[in-house]
CSV table of N, CA and C and ligand atoms in Angstrom, one decimal:
chain,number,residue,atom,x,y,z
A,1,UNK,N,-5.7,9.5,-0.5
A,1,UNK,CA,-4.6,9.5,0.5
A,1,UNK,C,-3.7,10.7,0.3
A,2,UNK,N,-3.4,11.4,1.4
A,2,UNK,CA,-2.5,12.5,1.3
A,2,UNK,C,-1.1,12.0,0.9
A,3,UNK,N,-0.4,12.8,0.1
A,3,UNK,CA,0.9,12.4,-0.3
A,3,UNK,C,1.9,12.2,0.8
A,4,UNK,N,2.6,11.1,0.8
A,4,UNK,CA,3.6,10.9,1.8
A,4,UNK,C,4.7,11.9,1.7
A,5,UNK,N,4.9,12.5,0.5
A,5,UNK,CA,5.9,13.5,0.3
A,5,UNK,C,5.7,14.7,1.1
A,6,UNK,N,4.5,14.9,1.6
A,6,UNK,CA,4.2,16.1,2.4
A,6,UNK,C,4.7,16.0,3.8
A,7,UNK,N,5.2,14.8,4.2
A,7,UNK,CA,5.8,14.6,5.5
A,7,UNK,C,7.3,14.4,5.4
A,8,UNK,N,8.0,15.1,6.2
A,8,UNK,CA,9.5,15.0,6.1
A,8,UNK,C,9.9,13.5,6.4
A,9,UNK,N,11.0,13.1,5.8
A,9,UNK,CA,11.5,11.8,6.0
A,9,UNK,C,11.7,11.5,7.4
A,10,UNK,N,12.2,12.5,8.2
A,10,UNK,CA,12.5,12.3,9.6
A,10,UNK,C,11.2,12.0,10.3
A,11,UNK,N,10.2,12.8,10.1
A,11,UNK,CA,9.0,12.7,10.9
A,11,UNK,C,8.3,11.4,10.4
A,12,UNK,N,8.4,11.0,9.1
A,12,UNK,CA,7.8,9.8,8.7
A,12,UNK,C,8.4,8.6,9.5
A,13,UNK,N,9.7,8.6,9.7
A,13,UNK,CA,10.3,7.5,10.3
A,13,UNK,C,10.2,7.5,11.8
A,14,UNK,N,10.0,8.6,12.4
A,14,UNK,CA,10.1,8.7,13.8
A,14,UNK,C,8.7,9.1,14.5
A,15,UNK,N,7.9,9.8,13.7
A,15,UNK,CA,6.7,10.3,14.3
A,15,UNK,C,6.9,11.6,15.1
A,16,UNK,N,8.1,12.1,15.0
A,16,UNK,CA,8.4,13.4,15.7
A,16,UNK,C,7.8,14.6,14.9
A,17,UNK,N,8.2,15.7,15.3
A,17,UNK,CA,7.7,17.0,14.6
A,17,UNK,C,6.2,17.1,14.7
A,18,UNK,N,5.6,16.4,15.8
A,18,UNK,CA,4.1,16.5,16.0
A,18,UNK,C,3.4,16.0,14.7
A,19,UNK,N,4.0,15.2,13.9
A,19,UNK,CA,3.3,14.6,12.8
A,19,UNK,C,2.9,13.2,13.2
A,20,UNK,N,1.6,12.8,12.8
A,20,UNK,CA,1.2,11.4,13.1
A,20,UNK,C,2.0,10.5,12.2
A,21,UNK,N,2.1,9.2,12.7
A,21,UNK,CA,2.8,8.2,12.0
A,21,UNK,C,1.9,7.6,11.0
A,22,UNK,N,2.3,7.7,9.7
A,22,UNK,CA,1.5,7.1,8.6
A,22,UNK,C,2.0,5.7,8.4
A,23,UNK,N,1.1,4.7,8.5
A,23,UNK,CA,1.5,3.4,8.4
A,23,UNK,C,0.6,2.6,7.5
A,24,UNK,N,1.2,1.8,6.6
A,24,UNK,CA,0.4,0.9,5.7
A,24,UNK,C,0.5,-0.5,6.3
A,25,UNK,N,-0.5,-1.0,6.9
A,25,UNK,CA,-0.4,-2.3,7.6
A,25,UNK,C,-0.2,-3.5,6.7
A,26,UNK,N,0.6,-4.4,7.1
A,26,UNK,CA,0.7,-5.7,6.3
A,26,UNK,C,-0.7,-6.4,6.3
A,27,UNK,N,-0.9,-7.3,5.3
A,27,UNK,CA,-2.2,-7.9,5.2
A,27,UNK,C,-2.5,-8.8,6.4
A,28,UNK,N,-3.7,-8.6,6.9
A,28,UNK,CA,-4.1,-9.4,8.1
A,28,UNK,C,-3.8,-8.8,9.4
A,29,UNK,N,-3.3,-7.6,9.4
A,29,UNK,CA,-3.0,-6.9,10.7
A,29,UNK,C,-4.1,-5.8,10.9
A,30,UNK,N,-4.7,-5.9,12.0
A,30,UNK,CA,-5.6,-4.9,12.4
A,30,UNK,C,-4.9,-3.9,13.4
A,31,UNK,N,-5.4,-2.7,13.5
A,31,UNK,CA,-4.7,-1.7,14.3
A,31,UNK,C,-4.6,-2.2,15.8
A,32,UNK,N,-5.7,-2.9,16.3
A,32,UNK,CA,-5.6,-3.4,17.7
A,32,UNK,C,-4.5,-4.5,17.8
A,33,UNK,N,-4.4,-5.3,16.7
A,33,UNK,CA,-3.3,-6.3,16.7
A,33,UNK,C,-1.9,-5.7,16.7
A,34,UNK,N,-1.8,-4.6,16.1
A,34,UNK,CA,-0.5,-4.0,16.0
A,34,UNK,C,0.1,-3.6,17.4
A,35,UNK,N,-0.8,-3.5,18.4
A,35,UNK,CA,-0.4,-3.2,19.8
A,35,UNK,C,0.5,-4.3,20.3
A,36,UNK,N,0.3,-5.5,19.8
A,36,UNK,CA,1.1,-6.7,20.3
A,36,UNK,C,2.4,-6.8,19.7
A,37,UNK,N,2.7,-6.0,18.7
A,37,UNK,CA,4.0,-6.0,18.0
A,37,UNK,C,5.1,-5.6,18.8
A,38,UNK,N,6.2,-6.4,18.9
A,38,UNK,CA,7.4,-6.0,19.7
A,38,UNK,C,8.5,-5.3,18.8
A,39,UNK,N,8.2,-5.3,17.5
A,39,UNK,CA,9.2,-4.7,16.7
A,39,UNK,C,10.4,-5.6,16.4
A,40,UNK,N,10.2,-6.9,16.5
A,40,UNK,CA,11.3,-7.8,16.4
A,40,UNK,C,11.9,-7.9,15.0
A,41,UNK,N,11.2,-7.5,14.0
A,41,UNK,CA,11.7,-7.4,12.6
A,41,UNK,C,11.6,-8.8,11.8
A,42,UNK,N,11.1,-9.8,12.4
A,42,UNK,CA,11.0,-11.1,11.7
A,42,UNK,C,10.2,-11.0,10.4
A,43,UNK,N,9.2,-10.2,10.4
A,43,UNK,CA,8.3,-10.0,9.2
A,43,UNK,C,9.1,-9.3,8.1
A,44,UNK,N,10.0,-8.4,8.5
A,44,UNK,CA,10.8,-7.6,7.6
A,44,UNK,C,11.7,-8.6,6.8
A,45,UNK,N,12.3,-9.5,7.6
A,45,UNK,CA,13.3,-10.4,7.0
A,45,UNK,C,12.5,-11.5,6.1
A,46,UNK,N,11.3,-11.8,6.5
A,46,UNK,CA,10.6,-12.9,5.8
A,46,UNK,C,9.9,-12.5,4.5
A,47,UNK,N,9.7,-11.2,4.3
A,47,UNK,CA,8.9,-10.7,3.1
A,47,UNK,C,9.7,-11.0,1.8
A,48,UNK,N,9.2,-11.8,0.9
A,48,UNK,CA,9.9,-12.1,-0.3
A,48,UNK,C,10.1,-10.9,-1.3
A,49,UNK,N,9.3,-9.9,-1.1
A,49,UNK,CA,9.4,-8.8,-2.0
A,49,UNK,C,10.0,-7.6,-1.3
A,50,UNK,N,10.4,-7.8,0.0
A,50,UNK,CA,11.2,-6.7,0.7
A,50,UNK,C,10.4,-5.4,0.8
A,51,UNK,N,9.1,-5.5,1.0
A,51,UNK,CA,8.3,-4.2,1.1
A,51,UNK,C,8.0,-3.9,2.5
A,52,UNK,N,8.4,-4.6,3.5
A,52,UNK,CA,8.1,-4.3,4.9
A,52,UNK,C,9.3,-3.6,5.5
A,53,UNK,N,9.1,-2.5,6.2
A,53,UNK,CA,10.1,-1.8,6.9
A,53,UNK,C,9.5,-1.5,8.3
A,54,UNK,N,10.3,-1.3,9.3
A,54,UNK,CA,9.9,-0.9,10.6
A,54,UNK,C,9.8,0.6,10.6
A,55,UNK,N,8.6,1.1,10.9
A,55,UNK,CA,8.4,2.6,11.0
A,55,UNK,C,8.0,2.9,12.4
A,56,UNK,N,8.7,3.7,13.1
A,56,UNK,CA,8.5,3.9,14.5
A,56,UNK,C,8.4,2.6,15.3
A,57,UNK,N,9.2,1.6,14.9
A,57,UNK,CA,9.3,0.4,15.6
A,57,UNK,C,8.3,-0.7,15.2
A,58,UNK,N,7.4,-0.4,14.2
A,58,UNK,CA,6.4,-1.4,13.9
A,58,UNK,C,6.3,-1.5,12.3
A,59,UNK,N,5.8,-2.6,11.8
A,59,UNK,CA,5.9,-2.8,10.4
A,59,UNK,C,5.0,-1.9,9.6
A,60,UNK,N,5.5,-1.5,8.4
A,60,UNK,CA,4.7,-0.7,7.5
A,60,UNK,C,5.2,-1.1,6.1
A,61,UNK,N,4.2,-1.1,5.1
A,61,UNK,CA,4.5,-1.5,3.7
A,61,UNK,C,4.9,-0.3,2.9
A,62,UNK,N,5.8,-0.6,1.9
A,62,UNK,CA,6.1,0.5,0.9
A,62,UNK,C,5.9,-0.1,-0.5
A,63,UNK,N,4.8,0.3,-1.1
A,63,UNK,CA,4.5,-0.2,-2.4
A,63,UNK,C,5.3,0.4,-3.5
A,64,UNK,N,6.1,1.5,-3.2
A,64,UNK,CA,7.0,2.0,-4.2
A,64,UNK,C,8.2,1.0,-4.3
A,65,UNK,N,8.4,0.2,-3.3
A,65,UNK,CA,9.5,-0.8,-3.3
A,65,UNK,C,9.1,-2.1,-4.0
A,66,UNK,N,7.8,-2.4,-4.1
A,66,UNK,CA,7.3,-3.6,-4.7
A,66,UNK,C,5.9,-3.9,-4.3
A,67,UNK,N,5.5,-5.1,-4.7
A,67,UNK,CA,4.1,-5.5,-4.4
A,67,UNK,C,4.0,-6.5,-3.3
A,68,UNK,N,2.8,-6.7,-2.8
A,68,UNK,CA,2.5,-7.7,-1.8
A,68,UNK,C,2.0,-8.9,-2.6
A,69,UNK,N,2.6,-10.1,-2.3
A,69,UNK,CA,2.1,-11.3,-2.9
A,69,UNK,C,1.0,-12.0,-2.2
A,70,UNK,N,0.6,-11.4,-1.0
A,70,UNK,CA,-0.4,-12.0,-0.2
A,70,UNK,C,0.0,-13.4,0.2
A,71,UNK,N,1.3,-13.6,0.3
A,71,UNK,CA,1.8,-15.0,0.6
A,71,UNK,C,1.6,-15.4,2.1
A,72,UNK,N,1.5,-14.4,3.0
A,72,UNK,CA,1.3,-14.7,4.4
A,72,UNK,C,2.5,-15.0,5.1
A,73,UNK,N,3.7,-14.9,4.5
A,73,UNK,CA,4.9,-15.2,5.2
A,73,UNK,C,5.2,-14.4,6.4
A,74,UNK,N,4.7,-13.1,6.3
A,74,UNK,CA,4.9,-12.2,7.5
A,74,UNK,C,4.1,-12.7,8.7
A,75,UNK,N,2.9,-13.2,8.4
A,75,UNK,CA,2.1,-13.7,9.5
A,75,UNK,C,2.6,-15.0,10.0
A,76,UNK,N,3.2,-15.8,9.1
A,76,UNK,CA,3.7,-17.1,9.6
A,76,UNK,C,4.9,-17.0,10.6
A,77,UNK,N,5.8,-16.0,10.3
A,77,UNK,CA,6.9,-15.9,11.2
A,77,UNK,C,6.7,-15.0,12.4
A,78,UNK,N,5.6,-14.3,12.4
A,78,UNK,CA,5.4,-13.3,13.6
A,78,UNK,C,5.2,-14.1,14.8
A,79,UNK,N,6.0,-13.9,15.9
A,79,UNK,CA,5.8,-14.7,17.1
A,79,UNK,C,4.7,-14.1,18.1
A,80,UNK,N,4.1,-13.0,17.7
A,80,UNK,CA,3.1,-12.4,18.5
A,80,UNK,C,1.8,-12.4,17.9
A,81,UNK,N,0.7,-12.1,18.7
A,81,UNK,CA,-0.7,-12.2,18.1
A,81,UNK,C,-1.0,-10.9,17.4
A,82,UNK,N,-0.2,-10.6,16.4
A,82,UNK,CA,-0.4,-9.3,15.6
A,82,UNK,C,-1.3,-9.6,14.4
A,83,UNK,N,-1.2,-10.7,13.8
A,83,UNK,CA,-1.9,-11.0,12.6
A,83,UNK,C,-3.2,-11.9,12.9
A,84,UNK,N,-4.2,-11.7,12.1
A,84,UNK,CA,-5.4,-12.5,12.2
A,84,UNK,C,-5.1,-13.7,11.3
A,85,UNK,N,-4.8,-14.9,11.8
A,85,UNK,CA,-4.5,-16.0,11.0
A,85,UNK,C,-5.7,-16.9,10.7
A,86,UNK,N,-6.9,-16.5,11.2
A,86,UNK,CA,-8.1,-17.3,11.0
A,86,UNK,C,-8.6,-17.1,9.6
A,87,UNK,N,-8.1,-16.1,8.9
A,87,UNK,CA,-8.6,-15.9,7.5
A,87,UNK,C,-7.3,-15.7,6.6
A,88,UNK,N,-7.5,-16.0,5.3
A,88,UNK,CA,-6.3,-15.8,4.4
A,88,UNK,C,-5.9,-14.3,4.4
A,89,UNK,N,-4.6,-14.0,4.2
A,89,UNK,CA,-4.1,-12.6,4.3
A,89,UNK,C,-4.9,-11.8,3.2
A,90,UNK,N,-5.3,-10.6,3.7
A,90,UNK,CA,-6.1,-9.7,2.8
A,90,UNK,C,-5.9,-8.3,3.4
A,91,UNK,N,-6.1,-7.4,2.5
A,91,UNK,CA,-6.1,-5.9,2.9
A,91,UNK,C,-7.4,-5.4,3.1
A,92,UNK,N,-7.5,-4.3,3.9
A,92,UNK,CA,-8.8,-3.6,4.1
A,92,UNK,C,-8.9,-2.5,3.1
A,93,UNK,N,-7.8,-2.3,2.3
A,93,UNK,CA,-7.9,-1.2,1.4
A,93,UNK,C,-7.9,-1.6,-0.1
A,94,UNK,N,-8.3,-0.7,-1.0
A,94,UNK,CA,-8.1,-0.9,-2.4
A,94,UNK,C,-7.2,0.3,-2.8
A,95,UNK,N,-7.1,0.6,-4.1
A,95,UNK,CA,-6.4,1.7,-4.5
A,95,UNK,C,-7.3,2.7,-5.3
A,96,UNK,N,-6.8,3.9,-5.5
A,96,UNK,CA,-7.6,4.9,-6.2
A,96,UNK,C,-6.6,5.5,-7.3
A,97,UNK,N,-7.2,5.9,-8.4
A,97,UNK,CA,-6.4,6.5,-9.5
A,97,UNK,C,-6.8,8.0,-9.5
A,98,UNK,N,-5.8,8.8,-9.4
A,98,UNK,CA,-6.1,10.3,-9.3
A,98,UNK,C,-6.1,10.9,-10.7
A,99,UNK,N,-6.4,12.2,-10.7
A,99,UNK,CA,-6.4,12.9,-11.9
A,99,UNK,C,-5.1,13.2,-12.5
A,100,UNK,N,-4.0,12.8,-11.8
A,100,UNK,CA,-2.7,12.9,-12.3
A,100,UNK,C,-2.4,11.8,-13.4
A,101,UNK,N,-3.3,10.9,-13.5
A,101,UNK,CA,-3.2,9.8,-14.5
A,101,UNK,C,-2.9,10.4,-15.9
A,102,UNK,N,-1.9,9.8,-16.6
A,102,UNK,CA,-1.5,10.3,-17.9
A,102,UNK,C,-2.7,10.2,-18.9
A,103,UNK,N,-3.4,9.1,-18.9
A,103,UNK,CA,-4.5,8.9,-19.8
A,103,UNK,C,-5.6,9.9,-19.7
A,104,UNK,N,-5.8,10.3,-18.4
A,104,UNK,CA,-6.8,11.3,-18.2
A,104,UNK,C,-6.3,12.7,-18.6
A,105,UNK,N,-5.0,12.8,-18.9
A,105,UNK,CA,-4.5,14.1,-19.4
A,105,UNK,C,-4.0,14.0,-20.8
A,106,UNK,N,-4.6,13.1,-21.6
A,106,UNK,CA,-4.4,13.0,-23.0
A,106,UNK,C,-3.2,12.2,-23.5
A,107,UNK,N,-2.5,11.5,-22.6
A,107,UNK,CA,-1.3,10.8,-22.9
A,107,UNK,C,-1.6,9.3,-22.8
A,108,UNK,N,-1.4,8.5,-23.8
A,108,UNK,CA,-1.8,7.1,-23.8
A,108,UNK,C,-0.8,6.4,-22.8
A,109,UNK,N,-1.4,5.6,-21.9
A,109,UNK,CA,-0.6,4.8,-20.9
A,109,UNK,C,-1.5,3.7,-20.4
A,110,UNK,N,-1.0,2.5,-20.3
A,110,UNK,CA,-1.7,1.4,-19.7
A,110,UNK,C,-0.8,0.6,-18.7
A,111,UNK,N,0.1,1.3,-18.1
A,111,UNK,CA,1.1,0.6,-17.3
A,111,UNK,C,0.4,-0.1,-16.1
A,112,UNK,N,-0.6,0.5,-15.5
A,112,UNK,CA,-1.2,0.0,-14.3
A,112,UNK,C,-2.0,-1.3,-14.7
A,113,UNK,N,-2.6,-1.3,-15.9
A,113,UNK,CA,-3.4,-2.5,-16.3
A,113,UNK,C,-2.4,-3.7,-16.5
A,114,UNK,N,-1.3,-3.4,-17.1
A,114,UNK,CA,-0.3,-4.4,-17.4
A,114,UNK,C,0.3,-5.0,-16.1
A,115,UNK,N,0.3,-4.2,-15.1
A,115,UNK,CA,1.0,-4.7,-13.8
A,115,UNK,C,0.0,-5.4,-12.9
A,116,UNK,N,-1.3,-5.3,-13.1
A,116,UNK,CA,-2.2,-5.8,-12.1
A,116,UNK,C,-2.5,-7.3,-12.3
A,117,UNK,N,-2.1,-8.1,-11.2
A,117,UNK,CA,-2.3,-9.5,-11.3
A,117,UNK,C,-3.7,-10.0,-11.5
A,118,UNK,N,-4.7,-9.5,-10.8
A,118,UNK,CA,-6.1,-10.0,-11.1
A,118,UNK,C,-6.8,-9.2,-12.2
A,119,UNK,N,-6.1,-8.4,-12.9
A,119,UNK,CA,-6.7,-7.7,-14.0
A,119,UNK,C,-7.9,-6.8,-13.6
A,120,UNK,N,-7.7,-6.1,-12.5
A,120,UNK,CA,-8.7,-5.3,-11.9
A,120,UNK,C,-8.8,-3.9,-12.6
A,121,UNK,N,-7.9,-3.6,-13.5
A,121,UNK,CA,-8.0,-2.3,-14.2
A,121,UNK,C,-8.2,-2.6,-15.7
A,122,UNK,N,-9.3,-2.0,-16.2
A,122,UNK,CA,-9.6,-2.1,-17.6
A,122,UNK,C,-9.5,-0.8,-18.2
A,123,UNK,N,-9.4,-0.7,-19.5
A,123,UNK,CA,-9.3,0.6,-20.2
A,123,UNK,C,-10.5,0.7,-21.2
A,124,UNK,N,-11.3,1.7,-21.0
A,124,UNK,CA,-12.5,2.0,-21.7
A,124,UNK,C,-12.2,2.8,-22.9
A,125,UNK,N,-12.5,2.3,-24.1
A,125,UNK,CA,-12.2,3.1,-25.4
A,125,UNK,C,-13.1,4.3,-25.4
A,126,UNK,N,-12.5,5.4,-26.0
A,126,UNK,CA,-13.3,6.6,-26.2
A,126,UNK,C,-12.8,7.2,-27.4
A,127,UNK,N,-13.7,8.1,-28.0
A,127,UNK,CA,-13.3,8.8,-29.2
A,127,UNK,C,-12.6,10.1,-28.9
A,128,UNK,N,-11.5,10.3,-29.6
A,128,UNK,CA,-10.9,11.6,-29.4
A,128,UNK,C,-9.9,11.7,-28.3
A,129,UNK,N,-9.5,10.6,-27.7
A,129,UNK,CA,-8.4,10.6,-26.7
A,129,UNK,C,-8.0,9.2,-26.3
A,130,UNK,N,-7.0,9.1,-25.5
A,130,UNK,CA,-6.5,7.8,-25.0
A,130,UNK,C,-7.6,7.0,-24.3
A,131,UNK,N,-7.6,5.7,-24.3
A,131,UNK,CA,-8.5,4.9,-23.5
A,131,UNK,C,-8.2,5.3,-22.0
A,132,UNK,N,-9.3,5.2,-21.2
A,132,UNK,CA,-9.2,5.6,-19.8
A,132,UNK,C,-9.3,4.5,-18.9
A,133,UNK,N,-8.6,4.5,-17.7
A,133,UNK,CA,-8.6,3.4,-16.8
A,133,UNK,C,-9.8,3.3,-16.0
A,134,UNK,N,-10.3,2.1,-15.8
A,134,UNK,CA,-11.5,1.9,-14.9
A,134,UNK,C,-11.1,0.8,-13.9
A,135,UNK,N,-11.1,1.2,-12.6
A,135,UNK,CA,-10.8,0.2,-11.6
A,135,UNK,C,-12.0,-0.5,-11.1
A,136,UNK,N,-11.9,-1.9,-11.1
A,136,UNK,CA,-13.0,-2.7,-10.5
A,136,UNK,C,-12.6,-2.9,-9.0
A,137,UNK,N,-13.2,-2.2,-8.1
A,137,UNK,CA,-12.8,-2.3,-6.7
A,137,UNK,C,-13.1,-3.6,-6.2
A,138,UNK,N,-14.1,-4.3,-6.7
A,138,UNK,CA,-14.4,-5.6,-6.2
A,138,UNK,C,-13.3,-6.6,-6.5
A,139,UNK,N,-12.6,-6.4,-7.6
A,139,UNK,CA,-11.5,-7.3,-8.0
A,139,UNK,C,-10.2,-6.9,-7.5
A,140,UNK,N,-10.0,-5.7,-7.0
A,140,UNK,CA,-8.7,-5.2,-6.5
A,140,UNK,C,-8.4,-5.9,-5.2
A,141,UNK,N,-7.2,-6.4,-5.1
A,141,UNK,CA,-6.8,-7.1,-3.8
A,141,UNK,C,-6.0,-6.1,-2.9
A,142,UNK,N,-5.7,-4.9,-3.5
A,142,UNK,CA,-4.9,-4.0,-2.7
A,142,UNK,C,-3.4,-4.3,-2.7
A,143,UNK,N,-3.0,-5.2,-3.6
A,143,UNK,CA,-1.6,-5.7,-3.6
A,143,UNK,C,-0.5,-4.6,-3.9
A,144,UNK,N,-0.9,-3.5,-4.5
A,144,UNK,CA,0.0,-2.4,-4.7
A,144,UNK,C,0.9,-2.6,-6.0
A,145,UNK,N,0.7,-3.6,-6.8
A,145,UNK,CA,1.6,-3.9,-7.9
A,145,UNK,C,1.5,-2.8,-9.0
A,146,UNK,N,0.4,-2.1,-9.0
A,146,UNK,CA,0.2,-1.0,-10.0
A,146,UNK,C,0.8,0.3,-9.6
A,147,UNK,N,1.2,0.5,-8.3
A,147,UNK,CA,1.7,1.8,-7.8
A,147,UNK,C,3.0,2.2,-8.3
A,148,UNK,N,4.0,1.4,-8.2
A,148,UNK,CA,5.4,1.7,-8.6
A,148,UNK,C,5.5,1.9,-10.1
A,149,UNK,N,4.8,1.1,-11.0
A,149,UNK,CA,4.9,1.2,-12.4
A,149,UNK,C,4.2,2.5,-13.0
A,150,UNK,N,3.4,3.1,-12.2
A,150,UNK,CA,2.6,4.3,-12.8
A,150,UNK,C,3.6,5.4,-12.9
A,151,UNK,N,3.9,5.9,-14.2
A,151,UNK,CA,4.9,6.9,-14.4
A,151,UNK,C,4.4,8.3,-13.8
A,152,UNK,N,3.2,8.5,-13.5
A,152,UNK,CA,2.7,9.7,-13.0
A,152,UNK,C,2.4,9.7,-11.5
A,153,UNK,N,2.8,8.6,-10.9
A,153,UNK,CA,2.5,8.4,-9.4
A,153,UNK,C,1.0,8.8,-9.1
A,154,UNK,N,0.1,8.3,-10.0
A,154,UNK,CA,-1.3,8.7,-9.9
A,154,UNK,C,-2.1,7.7,-9.1
A,155,UNK,N,-1.4,6.6,-8.6
A,155,UNK,CA,-2.2,5.5,-7.9
A,155,UNK,C,-1.7,5.5,-6.4
A,156,UNK,N,-2.7,5.5,-5.5
A,156,UNK,CA,-2.4,5.5,-4.1
A,156,UNK,C,-3.4,4.6,-3.3
A,157,UNK,N,-3.0,4.2,-2.2
A,157,UNK,CA,-3.8,3.3,-1.3
A,157,UNK,C,-4.6,4.2,-0.3
A,158,UNK,N,-5.8,3.8,0.0
A,158,UNK,CA,-6.5,4.4,1.0
A,158,UNK,C,-7.5,3.4,1.6
A,159,UNK,N,-7.8,3.4,2.8
A,159,UNK,CA,-7.2,4.2,3.9
A,159,UNK,C,-6.0,3.5,4.5
A,160,UNK,N,-5.2,4.3,5.2
A,160,UNK,CA,-4.1,3.7,5.9
A,160,UNK,C,-4.2,4.1,7.4
A,161,UNK,N,-3.4,3.5,8.2
A,161,UNK,CA,-3.5,3.7,9.6
A,161,UNK,C,-2.9,5.1,9.9
A,162,UNK,N,-3.5,5.8,10.8
A,162,UNK,CA,-3.0,7.1,11.3
A,162,UNK,C,-2.9,7.0,12.8
A,163,UNK,N,-1.6,7.1,13.3
A,163,UNK,CA,-1.4,7.0,14.7
A,163,UNK,C,-1.1,8.4,15.3
A,164,UNK,N,-1.4,8.7,16.5
A,164,UNK,CA,-1.0,10.0,17.1
A,164,UNK,C,0.5,10.2,17.0
A,165,UNK,N,1.0,11.4,17.0
A,165,UNK,CA,2.4,11.7,16.9
A,165,UNK,C,3.1,11.1,18.1
A,166,UNK,N,2.5,11.1,19.3
A,166,UNK,CA,3.2,10.7,20.5
A,166,UNK,C,2.4,9.6,21.2
A,167,UNK,N,2.1,8.6,20.5
A,167,UNK,CA,1.3,7.5,21.1
A,167,UNK,C,2.1,6.8,22.2
B,1,SF4,S1,2.1,-11.2,2.7
B,1,SF4,FE1,4.1,-11.8,1.9
B,1,SF4,S2,4.6,-10.3,0.3
B,1,SF4,FE2,2.9,-9.5,1.5
B,1,SF4,S3,3.9,-8.2,3.1
B,1,SF4,FE3,3.6,-10.3,4.0
B,1,SF4,S4,5.5,-11.4,3.6
B,1,SF4,FE4,5.5,-9.6,2.2
B,2,SF4,S1,7.2,-10.3,13.2
B,2,SF4,FE1,5.4,-9.6,14.3
B,2,SF4,S2,6.2,-8.8,16.3
B,2,SF4,FE2,7.9,-9.0,14.9
B,2,SF4,S3,8.0,-6.9,13.9
B,2,SF4,FE3,6.8,-8.2,12.6
B,2,SF4,S4,4.6,-7.8,13.2
B,2,SF4,FE4,6.0,-7.1,14.9
B,3,SF4,S1,-3.6,-2.8,-6.0
B,3,SF4,FE1,-3.2,-4.8,-7.1
B,3,SF4,S2,-5.2,-5.7,-7.5
B,3,SF4,FE2,-5.5,-3.5,-7.0
B,3,SF4,S3,-5.5,-2.4,-9.1
B,3,SF4,FE3,-3.4,-2.3,-8.2
B,3,SF4,S4,-2.3,-4.1,-9.1
B,3,SF4,FE4,-4.6,-4.5,-9.4
């Protein structure tokens, strides 16, 4: 995933400056479902971890603010056919650990493992350096709990929705 920091705060929030709107969809929202969103903000108010914000008038998650509990409260309160309620809330993404990882650079760190609810990150012992993280993509729920605790900002979500700048 390209760093959000490469996009100005103004363009991230508005989609102006000919920059596409980068959006991390709440669990259970497909891009075609997002078209039905009126921007009412009910999901923002309902999220127990306060990770939903309206970006260009529609919801987007911020895992630097916290994790998704996959509680489905956002889907429950949404008055429009935005969410797929036929299945339990789930993400279409997992996360990836980049080469900025401290352990991969010789510094012992297991913050991501300690933060991961389903224990999808294991550390493989090796001789001559810190243990290295190994992500089990099949076990990763995409909850984002490992993202904020990473001191090197080495964990990111992919893929995310990319909308045209002037949709
Ligand atoms: S599923 Fe729950 S925790 Fe996750 S974004 Fe929706 S309301 Fe927030
Ligand atoms: S509750 Fe539904 S319609 Fe309202 S902002 Fe959230 S996704 Fe959009
Ligand atoms: S996104 Fe959630 S489930 Fe996946 S590795 Fe990070 S903490 Fe674990």
